CSV table of C-alpha atoms in Angstrom, one decimal:
chain,number,residue,atom,x,y,z
O,1,ILE,CA,72.9,-32.3,60.2
O,2,LYS,CA,72.7,-32.5,64.0
O,3,ARG,CA,75.8,-31.4,65.9
O,4,GLY,CA,78.2,-34.3,66.3
O,5,GLN,CA,76.4,-36.6,63.9
O,6,TYR,CA,77.3,-37.6,60.4
O,7,LEU,CA,75.1,-37.9,57.5
O,8,LYS,CA,75.8,-39.3,54.0
O,9,LEU,CA,73.9,-37.9,51.1
O,10,LEU,CA,73.3,-40.9,49.0
O,11,LEU,CA,72.3,-40.3,45.4
O,12,LEU,CA,72.3,-43.3,43.1
O,13,PHE,CA,71.8,-44.4,39.6
O,14,CYS,CA,68.4,-44.9,38.2
O,15,GLY,CA,68.8,-48.3,36.7
O,16,ALA,CA,66.7,-51.2,35.5
O,17,GLY,CA,63.7,-52.6,37.1
O,18,GLY,CA,62.8,-56.2,36.8
O,19,SER,CA,65.8,-57.4,38.8
O,20,SER,CA,65.2,-60.2,41.2
O,21,LEU,CA,65.2,-58.2,44.3
O,22,SER,CA,62.8,-60.3,46.3
O,23,PRO,CA,59.7,-62.5,45.5
O,24,ALA,CA,57.7,-59.9,47.4
O,25,LEU,CA,58.8,-56.9,45.2
O,26,LYS,CA,56.5,-55.5,42.6
O,27,GLU,CA,57.4,-56.3,39.0
O,28,PHE,CA,58.2,-53.6,36.5
O,29,PRO,CA,59.4,-53.7,32.9
O,30,PRO,CA,63.1,-54.8,32.5
O,31,GLN,CA,65.4,-51.9,31.5
O,32,GLN,CA,69.1,-51.6,31.1
O,33,ARG,CA,71.1,-50.5,34.1
O,34,VAL,CA,73.2,-47.4,33.9
O,35,PRO,CA,76.9,-48.1,34.6
O,36,LEU,CA,78.7,-46.0,37.3
O,37,SER,CA,81.7,-43.8,36.6
O,38,PRO,CA,85.1,-45.6,36.9
O,39,GLU,CA,85.7,-43.9,40.2
O,40,LEU,CA,82.5,-45.0,41.8
O,41,SER,CA,82.8,-48.5,40.3
O,42,GLN,CA,86.3,-48.8,41.9
O,43,ARG,CA,84.9,-47.8,45.3
O,44,SER,CA,82.1,-50.2,45.1
O,45,SER,CA,84.2,-53.2,44.1
O,46,SER,CA,86.6,-52.6,46.9
O,47,PHE,CA,84.0,-54.0,49.3
O,48,SER,CA,83.7,-57.3,47.5
O,49,GLY,CA,85.6,-59.1,50.3
O,50,SER,CA,84.5,-57.1,53.3
O,51,GLN,CA,82.4,-58.3,56.2
O,52,ARG,CA,79.2,-56.8,54.7
O,53,CYS,CA,79.1,-59.6,52.2
O,54,VAL,CA,79.4,-62.4,54.8
O,55,LEU,CA,75.9,-63.8,55.1
O,56,GLU,CA,74.5,-67.3,55.6
O,57,GLN,CA,72.8,-68.7,52.6
O,58,TYR,CA,69.4,-68.7,54.2
O,59,GLU,CA,69.8,-64.9,54.9
O,60,ARG,CA,70.5,-63.8,51.4
O,61,ILE,CA,68.2,-61.9,49.1
O,62,GLU,CA,68.9,-62.1,45.4
O,63,CYS,CA,70.0,-58.9,43.7
O,64,GLY,CA,69.9,-58.1,40.0
O,65,GLU,CA,68.8,-60.2,37.1
O,66,ALA,CA,69.5,-63.9,36.7
O,67,GLY,CA,73.0,-64.5,35.4
O,68,ILE,CA,74.3,-61.1,36.3
O,69,ALA,CA,78.1,-60.7,36.0
O,70,SER,CA,80.2,-59.9,39.1
O,71,ASP,CA,81.2,-56.5,37.9
O,72,GLU,CA,77.6,-55.6,37.1
O,73,CYS,CA,76.6,-56.9,40.6
O,74,GLU,CA,79.1,-54.7,42.3
O,75,ASP,CA,78.1,-51.7,40.2
O,76,ILE,CA,74.7,-51.8,41.7
O,77,SER,CA,76.1,-52.0,45.3
O,78,CYS,CA,75.5,-55.7,45.8
O,79,CYS,CA,77.7,-58.7,46.7
O,80,TYR,CA,78.8,-61.5,44.5
O,81,ASP,CA,80.2,-65.0,45.0
O,82,ALA,CA,79.8,-68.4,43.4
O,83,GLN,CA,76.2,-68.5,44.4
O,84,GLY,CA,75.3,-65.3,42.5
O,85,CYS,CA,74.5,-61.7,43.3
O,86,PHE,CA,72.9,-60.8,46.7
O,87,TYR,CA,72.4,-57.8,49.0
O,88,GLY,CA,75.0,-57.2,51.7
O,89,LYS,CA,74.8,-56.1,55.3
O,90,ALA,CA,74.2,-52.4,54.4
O,91,VAL,CA,71.5,-50.1,53.2
O,92,THR,CA,71.3,-50.4,49.4
O,93,LEU,CA,69.4,-47.9,47.3
O,94,GLN,CA,68.4,-48.5,43.6
O,95,CYS,CA,66.4,-46.1,41.4
O,96,THR,CA,64.5,-47.2,38.3
O,97,ARG,CA,63.8,-45.4,35.1
O,98,ASP,CA,60.1,-45.6,35.7
O,99,GLY,CA,60.4,-43.5,38.8
O,100,GLN,CA,60.6,-45.8,41.8
O,101,PHE,CA,62.8,-46.1,44.8
O,102,VAL,CA,64.0,-49.5,45.9
O,103,LEU,CA,65.7,-49.7,49.3
O,104,VAL,CA,66.9,-52.9,50.9
O,105,VAL,CA,67.8,-52.3,54.6
O,106,ALA,CA,70.0,-54.8,56.5
O,107,ARG,CA,69.5,-55.2,60.2
O,108,ASP,CA,73.3,-55.4,60.6
O,109,ALA,CA,73.9,-52.1,58.8
O,110,THR,CA,74.7,-50.4,62.1
O,111,MET,CA,76.0,-51.3,65.5
O,112,PRO,CA,73.8,-51.6,67.6
O,113,HIS,CA,71.5,-53.3,65.0
O,114,ILE,CA,68.8,-51.3,63.3
O,115,SER,CA,65.3,-52.0,64.6
O,116,LEU,CA,63.7,-52.9,61.2
O,117,ASP,CA,60.2,-52.4,62.7
O,118,SER,CA,60.9,-48.8,63.6
O,119,ILE,CA,62.1,-47.5,60.2
O,120,HIS,CA,59.9,-44.8,58.6
O,121,MET,CA,60.1,-42.3,55.7
O,122,LEU,CA,59.4,-38.6,55.8
O,123,GLU,CA,55.7,-39.3,55.6
O,124,ASN,CA,53.6,-42.5,55.7
O,125,ASP,CA,50.8,-42.7,53.2
O,126,PRO,CA,47.5,-44.1,54.5
O,127,SER,CA,47.4,-46.8,51.8
O,128,ASP,CA,50.6,-48.4,53.3
O,129,LEU,CA,52.6,-47.6,50.1
O,130,CYS,CA,55.5,-46.8,52.4
O,131,ALA,CA,55.5,-50.0,54.3
O,132,PRO,CA,58.0,-52.8,53.5
O,133,VAL,CA,57.0,-54.9,50.5
O,134,GLY,CA,59.0,-57.7,51.8
O,135,SER,CA,60.9,-58.5,55.0
O,136,THR,CA,62.9,-61.3,56.7
O,137,ALA,CA,64.6,-61.4,60.1
O,138,SER,CA,67.7,-59.8,58.5
O,139,PHE,CA,66.3,-57.4,55.8
O,140,ALA,CA,63.5,-55.0,55.1
O,141,ILE,CA,62.6,-54.2,51.5
O,142,TYR,CA,61.0,-51.0,50.4
O,143,GLN,CA,59.7,-50.0,47.0
O,144,PHE,CA,57.6,-46.9,46.3
O,145,THR,CA,57.2,-44.2,43.6
O,146,VAL,CA,59.1,-41.0,43.7
O,147,SER,CA,55.8,-39.1,44.2
O,148,SER,CA,54.8,-40.8,47.5
O,149,CYS,CA,56.0,-41.1,51.1
O,150,GLY,CA,56.8,-37.4,51.5
O,151,THR,CA,59.3,-37.4,48.7
O,152,ARG,CA,60.4,-33.9,47.8
O,153,MET,CA,61.1,-32.7,44.2
O,154,LYS,CA,63.4,-29.9,43.1
O,155,GLU,CA,65.2,-28.8,39.9
O,156,GLU,CA,68.9,-28.2,39.8
O,157,ARG,CA,71.0,-27.5,36.7
O,158,GLY,CA,68.8,-29.3,34.3
O,159,PHE,CA,68.0,-32.3,36.6
O,160,VAL,CA,64.9,-33.2,38.4
O,161,ILE,CA,65.8,-34.4,41.9
O,162,TYR,CA,63.6,-36.6,44.1
O,163,GLU,CA,64.7,-36.7,47.8
O,164,ASN,CA,63.5,-38.5,50.9
O,165,MET,CA,64.7,-39.4,54.4
O,166,MET,CA,64.6,-42.7,56.2
O,167,SER,CA,65.1,-42.9,59.9
O,168,SER,CA,64.7,-45.3,62.8
O,169,ALA,CA,63.3,-44.8,66.3
O,170,TYR,CA,65.3,-45.4,69.4
O,171,GLU,CA,64.4,-46.3,73.0
O,172,VAL,CA,65.0,-43.7,75.7
O,173,GLY,CA,65.5,-44.5,79.4
O,174,VAL,CA,64.1,-41.8,81.6
O,175,GLY,CA,65.5,-41.3,85.1
O,176,PRO,CA,64.8,-38.8,87.9
O,177,ARG,CA,67.7,-36.5,86.9
O,178,GLY,CA,68.4,-37.3,83.3
O,179,SER,CA,67.6,-39.5,80.2
O,180,ILE,CA,69.9,-41.7,78.1
O,181,THR,CA,69.7,-44.1,75.2
O,182,ARG,CA,71.9,-47.0,74.1
O,183,ASP,CA,70.4,-47.3,70.6
O,184,SER,CA,72.0,-46.0,67.4
O,185,SER,CA,70.5,-42.8,66.1
O,186,TYR,CA,70.0,-43.7,62.4
O,187,GLU,CA,69.1,-41.5,59.4
O,188,LEU,CA,69.5,-42.0,55.7
O,189,LYS,CA,69.0,-39.2,53.3
O,190,PHE,CA,68.7,-40.5,49.7
O,191,GLN,CA,67.9,-39.0,46.3
O,192,CYS,CA,67.7,-39.8,42.6
O,193,ARG,CA,68.4,-37.4,39.7
O,194,TYR,CA,66.7,-37.6,36.4
O,195,SER,CA,67.6,-35.8,33.2
O,196,GLY,CA,66.2,-36.0,29.7
O,197,SER,CA,69.1,-37.9,28.2
O,198,ALA,CA,71.2,-39.4,31.0
O,199,VAL,CA,71.2,-40.8,34.5
O,200,GLU,CA,73.9,-39.8,36.9
O,201,ALA,CA,75.2,-41.2,40.2
O,202,LEU,CA,76.7,-39.1,43.0
O,203,VAL,CA,77.9,-39.9,46.5
O,204,VAL,CA,78.9,-37.2,49.0
O,205,GLU,CA,80.7,-38.2,52.2
O,206,VAL,CA,81.5,-36.2,55.3
O,207,ASN,CA,84.8,-37.5,56.8
O,208,THR,CA,85.2,-38.4,60.5
O,209,VAL,CA,86.6,-35.7,62.7
O,210,PRO,CA,89.9,-36.7,64.2
O,211,PRO,CA,89.6,-37.6,67.9
O,212,PRO,CA,90.8,-35.0,70.5
O,213,PRO,CA,93.9,-35.7,72.5
O,214,PRO,CA,93.5,-37.4,75.9
O,215,VAL,CA,92.9,-35.1,79.0
O,216,SER,CA,93.9,-36.0,82.5
O,217,GLN,CA,93.5,-34.4,86.0
O,218,ASN,CA,94.7,-35.4,89.4
O,219,GLY,CA,92.1,-36.6,91.8
O,220,PRO,CA,91.9,-35.8,95.5
O,221,LEU,CA,92.6,-39.3,96.9
O,222,ARG,CA,95.0,-42.3,96.5
O,223,VAL,CA,92.4,-44.2,94.6
O,224,GLU,CA,93.0,-45.4,91.0
O,225,LEU,CA,90.3,-45.8,88.3
O,226,ARG,CA,91.4,-47.7,85.3
O,227,LEU,CA,89.9,-49.4,82.3
O,228,ALA,CA,90.5,-53.1,81.5
O,229,ASP,CA,91.2,-53.7,77.8
O,230,GLY,CA,88.8,-56.7,77.6
O,231,GLN,CA,91.2,-58.9,75.6
O,232,CYS,CA,90.3,-62.6,75.6
O,233,SER,CA,92.6,-65.3,74.3
O,234,THR,CA,90.5,-68.4,75.1
O,235,LYS,CA,87.1,-69.5,74.2
O,236,GLY,CA,84.3,-68.9,76.7
O,237,CYS,CA,85.8,-65.9,78.5
O,238,SER,CA,83.8,-64.4,81.4
O,239,ASP,CA,83.7,-60.8,82.6
O,240,GLU,CA,86.3,-61.6,85.2
O,241,ASP,CA,88.7,-62.7,82.5
O,242,MET,CA,88.7,-59.3,81.0
O,243,TYR,CA,90.6,-57.8,83.9
O,244,THR,CA,93.9,-59.7,83.1
O,245,SER,CA,95.3,-56.6,81.4
O,246,TYR,CA,94.7,-52.9,81.3
O,247,TYR,CA,95.1,-50.0,78.8
O,248,SER,CA,98.2,-48.0,79.2
O,249,GLU,CA,98.4,-44.2,78.7
O,250,ALA,CA,99.8,-44.9,75.2
O,251,ASP,CA,96.7,-46.9,74.2
O,252,TYR,CA,94.3,-43.9,74.6
O,253,PRO,CA,91.9,-43.0,73.1
O,254,VAL,CA,90.0,-46.2,73.4
O,255,THR,CA,86.9,-46.6,71.3
O,256,LYS,CA,83.6,-48.3,72.3
O,257,VAL,CA,80.3,-48.5,70.5
O,258,LEU,CA,77.0,-48.0,72.2
O,259,ARG,CA,76.0,-50.9,74.4
O,260,GLU,CA,79.5,-52.4,74.3
O,261,PRO,CA,80.7,-53.4,77.8
O,262,VAL,CA,83.2,-51.0,79.5
O,263,TYR,CA,85.2,-52.8,82.2
O,264,VAL,CA,86.0,-50.4,85.1
O,265,GLU,CA,88.1,-51.0,88.1
O,266,VAL,CA,88.6,-48.8,91.2
O,267,ARG,CA,91.3,-49.8,93.8
O,268,ILE,CA,93.0,-48.4,96.8
O,269,LEU,CA,96.6,-47.4,96.2
O,270,GLU,CA,99.7,-48.0,98.4
O,271,ARG,CA,97.9,-49.7,101.3
O,272,THR,CA,98.7,-53.2,102.6
O,273,ASP,CA,96.1,-53.6,105.4
O,274,PRO,CA,94.0,-56.6,104.4
O,275,ASN,CA,91.2,-55.5,106.8
O,276,LEU,CA,90.4,-52.4,104.7
O,277,ILE,CA,87.4,-52.7,102.4
O,278,LEU,CA,86.7,-50.3,99.5
O,279,VAL,CA,83.1,-49.5,99.2
O,280,LEU,CA,81.3,-47.9,96.2
O,281,ASP,CA,78.5,-45.9,97.8
O,282,HIS,CA,77.2,-44.1,94.7
O,283,CYS,CA,78.4,-44.0,91.1
O,284,TRP,CA,76.8,-41.8,88.5
O,285,THR,CA,77.5,-39.9,85.2
O,286,THR,CA,77.2,-36.3,84.2
O,287,SER,CA,77.9,-34.4,81.0
O,288,ASN,CA,80.5,-32.1,82.5
O,289,PRO,CA,83.2,-32.3,85.2
O,290,GLU,CA,80.9,-30.9,88.0
O,291,SER,CA,79.6,-33.9,89.9
O,292,LEU,CA,76.4,-32.1,90.9
O,293,SER,CA,75.5,-30.9,87.4
O,294,LEU,CA,72.6,-32.1,85.3
O,295,PRO,CA,71.7,-34.3,83.5
O,296,GLN,CA,72.8,-37.3,85.6
O,297,TRP,CA,72.4,-41.0,85.2
O,298,ASP,CA,73.0,-43.4,88.2
O,299,LEU,CA,75.1,-46.5,87.8
O,300,VAL,CA,75.6,-47.8,91.4
O,301,ILE,CA,73.7,-46.9,94.5
O,302,ASN,CA,74.9,-48.2,97.9
O,303,GLY,CA,77.1,-50.7,96.2
O,304,CYS,CA,74.2,-52.1,94.1
O,305,PRO,CA,73.2,-51.6,90.4
O,306,TYR,CA,70.8,-48.9,89.7
O,307,LYS,CA,67.5,-50.8,89.3
O,308,GLU,CA,65.8,-48.3,87.0
O,309,ASP,CA,68.3,-48.9,84.2
O,310,PRO,CA,67.1,-51.6,81.8
O,311,HIS,CA,70.8,-52.4,81.1
O,312,LEU,CA,71.8,-52.9,84.7
O,313,THR,CA,75.4,-52.2,85.8
O,314,THR,CA,77.1,-55.4,86.6
O,315,VAL,CA,79.0,-55.4,89.9
O,316,LEU,CA,81.6,-58.1,89.7
O,317,PRO,CA,82.9,-60.2,92.7
O,318,VAL,CA,86.6,-60.0,93.4
O,319,ALA,CA,87.0,-62.4,96.4
O,320,GLN,CA,88.2,-65.3,94.2
O,321,SER,CA,90.1,-63.1,91.7
O,322,GLY,CA,93.6,-64.1,93.0
O,323,LEU,CA,94.4,-60.5,93.9
O,324,GLN,CA,96.7,-60.0,96.9
O,325,TYR,CA,94.2,-57.7,98.6
O,326,PRO,CA,90.9,-58.3,96.9
O,327,SER,CA,89.0,-56.1,99.4
O,328,HIS,CA,90.9,-53.1,98.1
O,329,TYR,CA,89.2,-53.5,94.7
O,330,LYS,CA,85.8,-52.9,93.2
O,331,ARG,CA,84.9,-53.8,89.6
O,332,PHE,CA,81.8,-53.1,87.5
O,333,VAL,CA,80.7,-53.3,83.9
O,334,VAL,CA,78.7,-50.6,82.2
O,335,LYS,CA,77.1,-50.8,78.8
O,336,MET,CA,77.9,-47.5,77.0
O,337,PHE,CA,75.2,-44.9,76.4
O,338,THR,CA,74.7,-41.2,75.5
O,339,PHE,CA,72.6,-38.6,77.2
O,340,VAL,CA,69.5,-37.3,75.3
O,341,ASP,CA,68.0,-33.8,75.4
O,342,GLN,CA,65.3,-33.6,78.1
O,343,SER,CA,62.8,-31.8,75.8
O,344,SER,CA,63.4,-33.1,72.3
O,345,LEU,CA,64.8,-36.5,73.4
O,346,ALA,CA,67.5,-36.2,70.7
O,347,PRO,CA,70.8,-37.9,71.5
O,348,GLN,CA,73.5,-35.5,72.7
O,349,GLN,CA,77.1,-35.7,71.4
O,350,GLU,CA,78.9,-34.4,74.5
O,351,ARG,CA,81.3,-35.4,77.3
O,352,ILE,CA,80.4,-37.9,80.0
O,353,PHE,CA,82.1,-38.0,83.4
O,354,ILE,CA,81.8,-40.8,85.9
O,355,HIS,CA,81.8,-40.0,89.6
O,356,CYS,CA,81.8,-42.3,92.6
O,357,THR,CA,81.5,-41.7,96.2
O,358,THR,CA,83.8,-44.3,97.8
O,359,SER,CA,84.5,-45.3,101.4
O,360,VAL,CA,87.2,-47.1,103.2
O,361,CYS,CA,85.4,-49.3,105.6
O,362,HIS,CA,86.8,-51.1,108.8
O,363,PRO,CA,84.7,-54.2,109.4
O,364,SER,CA,83.6,-55.2,112.8
O,365,THR,CA,81.6,-58.0,114.5
O,366,THR,CA,78.4,-56.1,113.7
O,367,GLU,CA,79.3,-54.8,110.2
O,368,SER,CA,80.7,-56.7,107.3
O,369,CYS,CA,81.1,-53.6,105.1
O,370,GLU,CA,79.5,-55.5,102.2
O,371,PRO,CA,76.3,-54.1,100.6
O,372,SER,CA,73.2,-56.2,100.5
O,373,CYS,CA,71.2,-55.9,97.2
O,374,GLY,CA,68.4,-58.1,98.4
O,375,SER,CA,65.3,-57.4,100.4
O,376,ARG,CA,67.0,-55.2,103.1
O,377,THR,CA,66.6,-51.6,102.3
O,378,ARG,CA,69.6,-49.9,100.9
O,379,ARG,CA,69.1,-46.8,103.1
O,380,ALA,CA,69.5,-48.9,106.2
O,381,ILE,CA,72.7,-50.5,104.9
O,382,SER,CA,74.2,-47.1,104.0
O,383,GLU,CA,73.5,-45.7,107.5
O,384,ASP,CA,75.1,-48.8,109.1
O,385,LEU,CA,78.3,-48.4,107.0
O,386,LYS,CA,78.7,-44.7,107.9
O,387,ASP,CA,79.6,-45.5,111.5
O,388,SER,CA,82.8,-47.2,110.4
O,389,GLU,CA,83.8,-45.4,107.2
O,390,GLU,CA,86.1,-42.7,106.0
O,391,LYS,CA,84.3,-41.2,103.1
O,392,VAL,CA,86.1,-40.1,99.9
O,393,VAL,CA,85.1,-39.0,96.5
O,394,VAL,CA,86.7,-40.0,93.2
O,395,SER,CA,85.9,-38.9,89.6
O,396,SER,CA,86.9,-40.3,86.3
O,397,GLY,CA,88.5,-38.5,83.4
O,398,GLU,CA,86.3,-37.5,80.6
O,399,VAL,CA,84.5,-39.9,78.3
O,400,ILE,CA,84.0,-38.2,74.9
O,401,LEU,CA,81.3,-39.5,72.6
O,402,VAL,CA,82.3,-39.2,69.0
O,403,PRO,CA,80.3,-40.6,66.1
O,404,HIS,CA,82.5,-42.8,63.9
O,405,LEU,CA,82.0,-45.0,61.0
O,406,PRO,CA,83.9,-48.3,60.5
O,407,VAL,CA,87.1,-48.0,58.4
O,408,SER,CA,85.5,-49.7,55.5
O,409,ASP,CA,82.8,-47.1,55.4
O,410,ASN,CA,85.1,-44.2,55.1
O,411,LEU,CA,85.3,-45.1,51.4
O,412,ALA,CA,82.4,-43.4,49.5
O,413,ASP,CA,80.0,-46.1,48.4
O,414,LYS,CA,76.3,-46.2,47.9
O,415,GLU,CA,75.2,-48.2,50.8
O,416,GLY,CA,73.7,-45.5,53.0
O,417,ILE,CA,74.5,-44.3,56.4
O,418,LYS,CA,75.7,-46.3,59.4
O,419,LYS,CA,75.4,-44.2,62.5
O,420,SER,CA,77.3,-46.0,65.1
O,421,MET,CA,78.1,-43.7,67.8
O,422,LEU,CA,81.5,-44.5,69.3
O,423,CYS,CA,82.9,-43.5,72.7
O,424,PHE,CA,86.4,-42.3,73.3
O,425,PHE,CA,87.5,-42.9,76.9
O,426,TYR,CA,90.0,-40.8,78.7
O,427,PHE,CA,90.2,-42.5,82.2
O,428,ILE,CA,92.9,-41.3,84.6
O,429,PHE,CA,94.5,-42.3,87.8
O,430,MET,CA,92.9,-40.5,90.8
O,431,GLN,CA,95.4,-39.9,93.6
């Protein structure tokens, strides 16, 4: 298991084939399903009303044989309602007595969503035996024998164990001083055990590590960096509406998944001169408190979003925000990410610090102190501003990336792994 990541070992029953998994699935002789132990059955049934079973009718894929009862449906990790038994928004593994894996992968099994086209097993046979046997916009269905796709066999205490690994690719953004990704790093290790007289099911879960306590540090200037809580009580809220309230010290740590917007505000403290204008010259991130350390990822350059980031930072206007001194504020929105190792491109589970070089600008008849993100070069604008600025530097508190599963997934079920990397934010007031 990679440092800071969580991996569920999913080992499921070897049950009947012949169930109506999908019209595209291969057929095999009907056989009796093996019931789970009472403990596992109870865990599985506890998800019957969870969000994983909320699917539109057109998205559903039938699970189990026709007329299957609700308890039997839940025993095989599927969802049940008045319309019948169907696969939920998860990764469902089923094993058959004739030696086949059946995996049904839901696009919504993780956040961000799994890229179904990027999933692969340990090995891909040239005959496409490891490719999906059926797929929709929401699901990919795999069915292959336990002797293919790189499956490994071992013996343990009278059992023959077949084990494989499924993983998804992720997109990496490469910058001049660092690399990041906003995609989930997804892996599923699954296995089936066979014995001469019985079929057993086993689920092993690694619990989430408790989040560390918040950390704060005084900054060198009277500038505050704070995080808006993003609450919206009306329909059709905009980014500006998210700044109506802010997290207090008691609210930390705050959790955000990859790609979820983070609403940041920087403001001048204890100044009442309406002619002062706060300028964000350069904002970037590092993996430790040293602002010049590597790797780095730029967010804002000369007041404008870093153009090489496919998920551009959004700099929000504040002139019409209703603030008493709108020129004392700067607001921007970042979609969360994690650094990746420069050589292996593997996602790194480590701290992120946000740094900004800020300026207090005094406007004049020749300088408005406002950046231009159009055709005029940013370097020329920056040099113009330097003539009338008092430059200061401000850094955020630490942002700690912690992999975390939704609460419902802390129960040991047989759905597979959902690797949603969550971010714990510890922003502070810089003075």
